[in-house]
C-alpha positions as a Markdown table, in Angstrom:
| # | Residue | x | y | z |
|---|---|---|---|---|
| 1 | Met | -0.1 | 0.3 | -0.2 |
| 2 | Ser | 3.4 | 2.4 | 0.6 |
| 3 | Gln | 4.1 | 1.9 | -2.9 |
| 4 | Asn | 0.7 | 3.1 | -4.9 |
| 5 | Pro | 1.3 | 6.3 | -7.1 |
| 6 | Cys | -2.1 | 7.2 | -4.3 |
| 7 | His | 0.1 | 8.7 | -1.7 |
| 8 | Gly | 2.7 | 11.1 | -4.4 |
| 9 | Cys | -1.5 | 12.3 | -5.4 |
| 10 | Ile | -1.7 | 15.8 | -4.7 |
| 11 | Lys | -5.5 | 15.8 | -5.8 |
| 12 | Leu | -5.1 | 12.3 | -3.5 |
| 13 | Glu | -8.5 | 14.1 | -1.1 |
| 14 | Glu | -10.0 | 14.9 | -4.9 |
| 15 | His | -10.3 | 11.8 | -6.3 |
| 16 | Ile | -11.4 | 9.9 | -3.7 |
| 17 | Lys | -14.0 | 12.4 | -3.2 |
| 18 | Leu | -14.7 | 11.1 | -7.2 |
| 19 | Ala | -14.5 | 7.3 | -6.2 |
| 20 | Lys | -17.2 | 8.3 | -3.5 |
| 21 | Glu | -19.6 | 9.5 | -5.3 |
| 22 | Met | -19.0 | 7.5 | -8.7 |
| 23 | Lys | -19.9 | 4.4 | -6.0 |
| 24 | Asn | -22.7 | 6.1 | -4.9 |
| 25 | His | -23.8 | 6.9 | -8.0 |
| 26 | Lys | -22.9 | 3.1 | -8.9 |
| 27 | Glu | -25.7 | 2.0 | -6.1 |
| 28 | Glu | -28.5 | 4.5 | -6.7 |
| 29 | Val | -28.6 | 2.4 | -10.3 |
| 30 | Asn | -28.2 | -0.5 | -9.4 |
| 31 | Ala | -31.3 | 0.2 | -6.9 |
| 32 | Leu | -33.4 | 1.8 | -10.1 |
| 33 | Gln | -32.1 | -1.1 | -12.2 |
| 34 | Phe | -33.9 | -3.8 | -9.6 |
| 35 | Gln | -37.0 | -1.6 | -9.0 |
| 36 | Ile | -37.8 | -1.1 | -13.1 |
| 37 | Ser | -37.0 | -5.4 | -12.9 |
| 38 | Asp | -39.7 | -7.7 | -12.8 |
| 39 | Asp | -38.8 | -9.5 | -10.1 |
| 40 | Ala | -39.1 | -6.4 | -7.8 |
| 41 | Leu | -43.1 | -5.0 | -9.6 |
| 42 | Gln | -44.9 | -7.4 | -6.8 |
| 43 | Gln | -47.6 | -6.5 | -9.0 |
| 44 | Met | -46.8 | -8.3 | -11.8 |
| 45 | Pro | -48.1 | -12.0 | -11.1 |
| 46 | Asp | -51.5 | -9.9 | -11.4 |
| 47 | Phe | -51.0 | -7.9 | -13.6 |
| 48 | Gln | -49.6 | -11.0 | -15.4 |
| 49 | Gly | -52.7 | -12.6 | -14.5 |
| 50 | Arg | -55.8 | -10.4 | -16.0 |
| 51 | Ile | -53.5 | -10.2 | -19.0 |
| 52 | Asp | -54.2 | -13.7 | -19.4 |
| 53 | Val | -58.2 | -13.7 | -18.5 |
| 54 | Leu | -57.9 | -10.6 | -21.4 |
| 55 | Lys | -56.6 | -13.3 | -24.1 |
| 56 | Glu | -59.3 | -15.7 | -23.1 |
| 57 | Ile | -62.0 | -13.6 | -23.3 |
| 58 | Gly | -60.7 | -12.6 | -26.5 |
| 59 | Cys | -60.2 | -9.2 | -25.1 |
| 60 | Ile | -56.2 | -8.7 | -26.6 |
| 61 | Asp | -55.0 | -11.3 | -29.1 |
| 62 | Glu | -52.0 | -13.1 | -28.3 |
| 63 | Asp | -50.0 | -9.9 | -28.8 |
| 64 | Leu | -51.2 | -8.3 | -27.0 |
| 65 | Val | -53.0 | -5.7 | -29.7 |
| 66 | Val | -56.5 | -4.5 | -28.5 |
| 67 | Gln | -59.9 | -6.1 | -30.3 |
| 68 | Met | -62.6 | -5.2 | -31.6 |
| 69 | Lys | -64.2 | -6.8 | -27.9 |
| 70 | Gly | -61.1 | -4.5 | -25.8 |
| 71 | Arg | -62.3 | -1.1 | -27.9 |
| 72 | Val | -65.8 | -2.4 | -26.6 |
| 73 | Ala | -64.6 | -2.7 | -23.0 |
| 74 | Cys | -62.9 | 0.9 | -23.0 |
| 75 | Glu | -66.1 | 2.3 | -23.8 |
| 76 | Met | -67.8 | 1.2 | -20.5 |
| 77 | Asn | -67.3 | 2.9 | -17.7 |
| 78 | Ser | -70.9 | 2.4 | -15.7 |
| 79 | Gly | -70.2 | -0.9 | -15.1 |
| 80 | Glu | -67.8 | -3.8 | -14.6 |
| 81 | Glu | -65.9 | -3.9 | -18.1 |
| 82 | Leu | -65.9 | -7.6 | -18.7 |
| 83 | Ile | -69.6 | -8.3 | -17.3 |
| 84 | Cys | -70.8 | -5.3 | -19.7 |
| 85 | Thr | -69.4 | -6.4 | -22.8 |
| 86 | Glu | -69.8 | -9.9 | -22.2 |
| 87 | Cys | -73.5 | -9.2 | -22.0 |
| 88 | Leu | -73.2 | -6.9 | -25.7 |
| 89 | Phe | -71.3 | -9.4 | -27.3 |
| 90 | Glu | -73.8 | -12.4 | -26.0 |
| 91 | Asn | -76.0 | -10.5 | -27.1 |
| 92 | Gln | -78.2 | -11.0 | -23.7 |
| 93 | Leu | -80.0 | -7.4 | -24.3 |
| 94 | Asp | -81.6 | -8.3 | -28.2 |
| 95 | Asp | -84.0 | -10.3 | -27.0 |
| 96 | Leu | -85.4 | -7.9 | -24.7 |
| 97 | Glu | -88.0 | -4.5 | -24.9 |
| 98 | Pro | -85.9 | -1.2 | -24.4 |
| 99 | Glu | -88.2 | -0.6 | -21.1 |
| 100 | Glu | -86.6 | -4.7 | -20.2 |
| 101 | Ala | -82.7 | -4.3 | -21.6 |
| 102 | Val | -82.5 | -0.4 | -19.6 |
| 103 | Ala | -84.2 | -1.6 | -16.8 |
| 104 | Leu | -81.7 | -5.5 | -16.5 |
| 105 | Met | -78.7 | -2.2 | -16.5 |
| 106 | Ser | -80.0 | -1.4 | -13.6 |
| 107 | Ala | -78.0 | -3.8 | -12.0 |
| 108 | Phe | -74.6 | -2.6 | -13.2 |
| 109 | Val | -75.2 | 1.1 | -11.3 |
| 110 | Phe | -77.4 | 0.7 | -8.7 |
| 111 | Gln | -75.2 | 1.1 | -5.6 |
| 112 | Gln | -77.1 | -0.6 | -2.0 |
| 113 | Lys | -76.6 | -3.8 | -1.1 |
| 114 | Asn | -79.4 | -4.5 | 0.6 |
| 115 | Thr | -82.1 | -3.7 | -0.7 |
| 116 | Ser | -86.2 | -5.6 | -1.1 |
| 117 | Asp | -87.4 | -8.2 | -3.2 |
| 118 | Pro | -87.9 | -6.7 | -6.0 |
| 119 | Ser | -90.9 | -8.4 | -7.9 |
| 120 | Leu | -89.8 | -9.1 | -12.3 |
| 121 | Thr | -91.6 | -10.1 | -14.9 |
| 122 | Pro | -90.2 | -14.5 | -16.4 |
| 123 | Thr | -88.4 | -13.0 | -18.6 |
| 124 | Leu | -87.1 | -10.1 | -16.5 |
| 125 | Thr | -86.5 | -13.2 | -14.3 |
| 126 | Asn | -84.5 | -14.8 | -17.4 |
| 127 | Ala | -82.8 | -11.8 | -18.5 |
| 128 | Arg | -81.0 | -11.6 | -14.3 |
| 129 | Asn | -80.2 | -15.4 | -13.0 |
| 130 | Arg | -78.6 | -15.6 | -17.2 |
| 131 | Leu | -76.2 | -12.1 | -16.7 |
| 132 | Tyr | -75.6 | -13.3 | -13.0 |
| 133 | Asn | -74.3 | -16.2 | -14.3 |
| 134 | Thr | -72.4 | -14.4 | -17.0 |
| 135 | Ala | -70.6 | -12.7 | -13.9 |
| 136 | Ile | -70.1 | -16.4 | -12.6 |
| 137 | Arg | -68.3 | -17.5 | -15.6 |
| 138 | Leu | -66.1 | -14.5 | -14.9 |
| 139 | Gly | -65.1 | -14.4 | -11.7 |
| 140 | Glu | -64.2 | -18.0 | -12.2 |
| 141 | Leu | -62.0 | -17.2 | -14.8 |
| 142 | Gln | -60.3 | -14.7 | -13.0 |
| 143 | Ala | -59.7 | -17.4 | -10.6 |
| 144 | His | -58.4 | -19.6 | -12.7 |
| 145 | Phe | -55.2 | -17.4 | -13.5 |
| 146 | Asn | -54.7 | -16.7 | -9.6 |
| 147 | Leu | -56.5 | -13.7 | -9.2 |
| 148 | Pro | -57.6 | -13.2 | -5.6 |
| 149 | Ile | -61.5 | -13.3 | -6.7 |
| 150 | Asn | -64.0 | -15.0 | -5.1 |
| 151 | Pro | -67.1 | -15.4 | -8.0 |
| 152 | Gln | -69.8 | -15.3 | -5.6 |
| 153 | Glu | -68.7 | -11.8 | -4.4 |
| 154 | Tyr | -67.5 | -10.7 | -7.7 |
| 155 | Ala | -70.8 | -11.4 | -9.0 |
| 156 | Gln | -73.4 | -9.3 | -5.9 |
| 157 | Glu | -70.4 | -6.9 | -6.5 |
| 158 | Asn | -71.0 | -5.8 | -9.8 |
| 159 | Leu | -74.3 | -6.7 | -9.9 |
| 160 | Lys | -77.2 | -5.3 | -8.0 |
| 161 | Phe | -80.6 | -5.6 | -8.7 |
| 162 | Gly | -82.4 | -4.0 | -5.7 |
| 163 | Leu | -83.8 | -1.5 | -8.5 |
| 164 | Val | -85.0 | -3.3 | -11.8 |
| 165 | Glu | -88.1 | -3.7 | -11.3 |
| 166 | Val | -88.1 | -0.1 | -10.5 |
| 167 | Val | -86.7 | 1.2 | -13.7 |
| 168 | Tyr | -89.0 | -0.8 | -16.1 |
| 169 | Glu | -91.7 | 0.1 | -14.1 |
| 170 | Trp | -90.6 | 3.9 | -15.2 |
| 171 | Ala | -89.4 | 3.1 | -18.3 |
| 172 | Lys | -93.4 | 2.0 | -18.4 |
| 173 | Gly | -94.9 | 5.8 | -17.4 |
| 174 | Thr | -96.0 | 4.7 | -14.0 |
| 175 | Pro | -95.7 | 8.3 | -12.2 |
| 176 | Phe | -92.4 | 8.5 | -10.0 |
| 177 | Ala | -94.5 | 8.5 | -6.4 |
| 178 | Asp | -95.8 | 5.0 | -8.2 |
| 179 | Ile | -92.7 | 2.8 | -8.4 |
| 180 | Cys | -91.0 | 4.3 | -5.0 |
| 181 | Glu | -93.9 | 2.4 | -3.2 |
| 182 | Leu | -92.4 | -0.4 | -5.0 |
| 183 | Thr | -88.9 | -1.1 | -3.1 |
| 184 | Asp | -87.9 | 0.7 | 0.5 |
| 185 | Val | -84.3 | 2.2 | -1.3 |
| 186 | Pro | -84.2 | 6.3 | -1.1 |
| 187 | Glu | -85.7 | 8.6 | -3.4 |
| 188 | Gly | -82.8 | 10.2 | -4.2 |
| 189 | Leu | -81.3 | 6.8 | -4.7 |
| 190 | Ile | -83.4 | 6.2 | -7.1 |
| 191 | Val | -82.9 | 9.4 | -8.8 |
| 192 | Arg | -79.4 | 9.6 | -9.2 |
| 193 | Thr | -79.9 | 5.6 | -10.4 |
| 194 | Ile | -81.7 | 6.3 | -13.3 |
| 195 | Val | -79.6 | 9.4 | -14.1 |
| 196 | Arg | -76.3 | 7.7 | -14.5 |
| 197 | Leu | -78.5 | 4.7 | -15.9 |
| 198 | Asp | -78.6 | 7.5 | -19.1 |
| 199 | Glu | -75.2 | 8.2 | -19.2 |
| 200 | Thr | -75.2 | 3.7 | -19.4 |
| 201 | Cys | -76.9 | 3.8 | -22.0 |
| 202 | Arg | -75.4 | 5.9 | -23.8 |
| 203 | Glu | -72.3 | 3.9 | -23.3 |
| 204 | Phe | -73.6 | 0.7 | -24.2 |
| 205 | Lys | -74.6 | 2.4 | -27.8 |
| 206 | Asn | -71.2 | 3.5 | -29.2 |
| 207 | Ala | -70.7 | 0.2 | -27.6 |
| 208 | Ala | -72.9 | -1.1 | -30.2 |
| 209 | Ala | -71.6 | 1.5 | -32.9 |
| 210 | Ile | -68.8 | -0.6 | -32.6 |
| 211 | Met | -69.5 | -3.6 | -33.6 |
| 212 | Gly | -71.5 | -2.9 | -35.7 |
| 213 | Asn | -75.1 | -3.3 | -33.7 |
| 214 | Ser | -77.5 | -1.0 | -35.3 |
| 215 | Ala | -80.5 | -2.6 | -33.5 |
| 216 | Leu | -79.0 | -1.8 | -30.3 |
| 217 | Cys | -77.6 | 1.1 | -31.6 |
| 218 | Lys | -81.5 | 2.2 | -31.7 |
| 219 | Lys | -82.8 | 0.3 | -28.7 |
| 220 | Met | -80.2 | 2.3 | -26.6 |
| 221 | Glu | -81.7 | 5.4 | -27.9 |
| 222 | Ile | -85.3 | 4.2 | -27.6 |
| 223 | Ala | -84.1 | 3.1 | -23.6 |
| 224 | Ser | -82.7 | 6.2 | -22.7 |
| 225 | Asn | -85.6 | 8.0 | -23.6 |
| 226 | Ala | -87.7 | 6.2 | -21.8 |
| 227 | Ile | -86.8 | 7.3 | -19.4 |
| 228 | Lys | -85.7 | 10.2 | -19.7 |
| 229 | Arg | -88.3 | 12.5 | -18.2 |
| 230 | Asp | -90.6 | 14.0 | -16.0 |
| 231 | Ile | -89.2 | 15.1 | -12.2 |
| 232 | Val | -85.8 | 12.4 | -12.6 |
| 233 | Phe | -84.2 | 14.6 | -15.1 |
| 234 | Ala | -86.4 | 17.8 | -14.4 |
| 235 | Ala | -84.1 | 21.4 | -13.1 |
| 236 | Ser | -82.7 | 21.5 | -10.4 |
| 237 | Leu | -85.3 | 24.7 | -8.7 |
| 238 | Tyr | -81.4 | 25.7 | -6.6 |
| 239 | Ile | -80.1 | 26.4 | -10.0 |
| 240 | Thr | -82.2 | 27.2 | -11.4 |
| 241 | Gly | -82.5 | 30.7 | -12.7 |
| 242 | Val | -78.9 | 31.3 | -11.9 |
């Protein structure tokens, strides 16, 4: 060590300081490289599982290119994207009248868990069971790819059928006071759900346009017009004239 040429260097302290800085920077680079590596991504298994699910249902192909079903899923903001998309591609709304279709779609936007059981027509009962089974299937598929999802909880969290009867009657022209008697849901929540449902109709209409389903486009337009009436869409008394 005594023969090391550094001992005779007039810039020894400066070089030692520089060497320390280089060592610190190298350690920082190594730390950053680890952070961006696959090994450091704690959510990588979850991410890969979701990619596999999207491949399985046809939203993306093997090269991760977004397909038509994926484009449709991107239009869905009001409800759970996968369930809404599968509902469309399985043509679950095609055999329903506009009033029945918009009533079933209320399950995507209604939030309250515990409500009185709705009294549904046989057609709506079959539609509800079909949509619920689709949600169960999607939950099982995600669980199959090791995502932390319970199929039953997944279906119950994303589909709430408490206002299906109420929305159906509203779309048929029943007065607001009468539909409030059909459920124990507060009036304000009924109004909020129907208003949000109008946005859902627009999303489904846009999705139908992407799919080239003109009949569904027309049906969503009729459904939107059916619920867009009376006190639910009246101008607010607090801001009118401001």
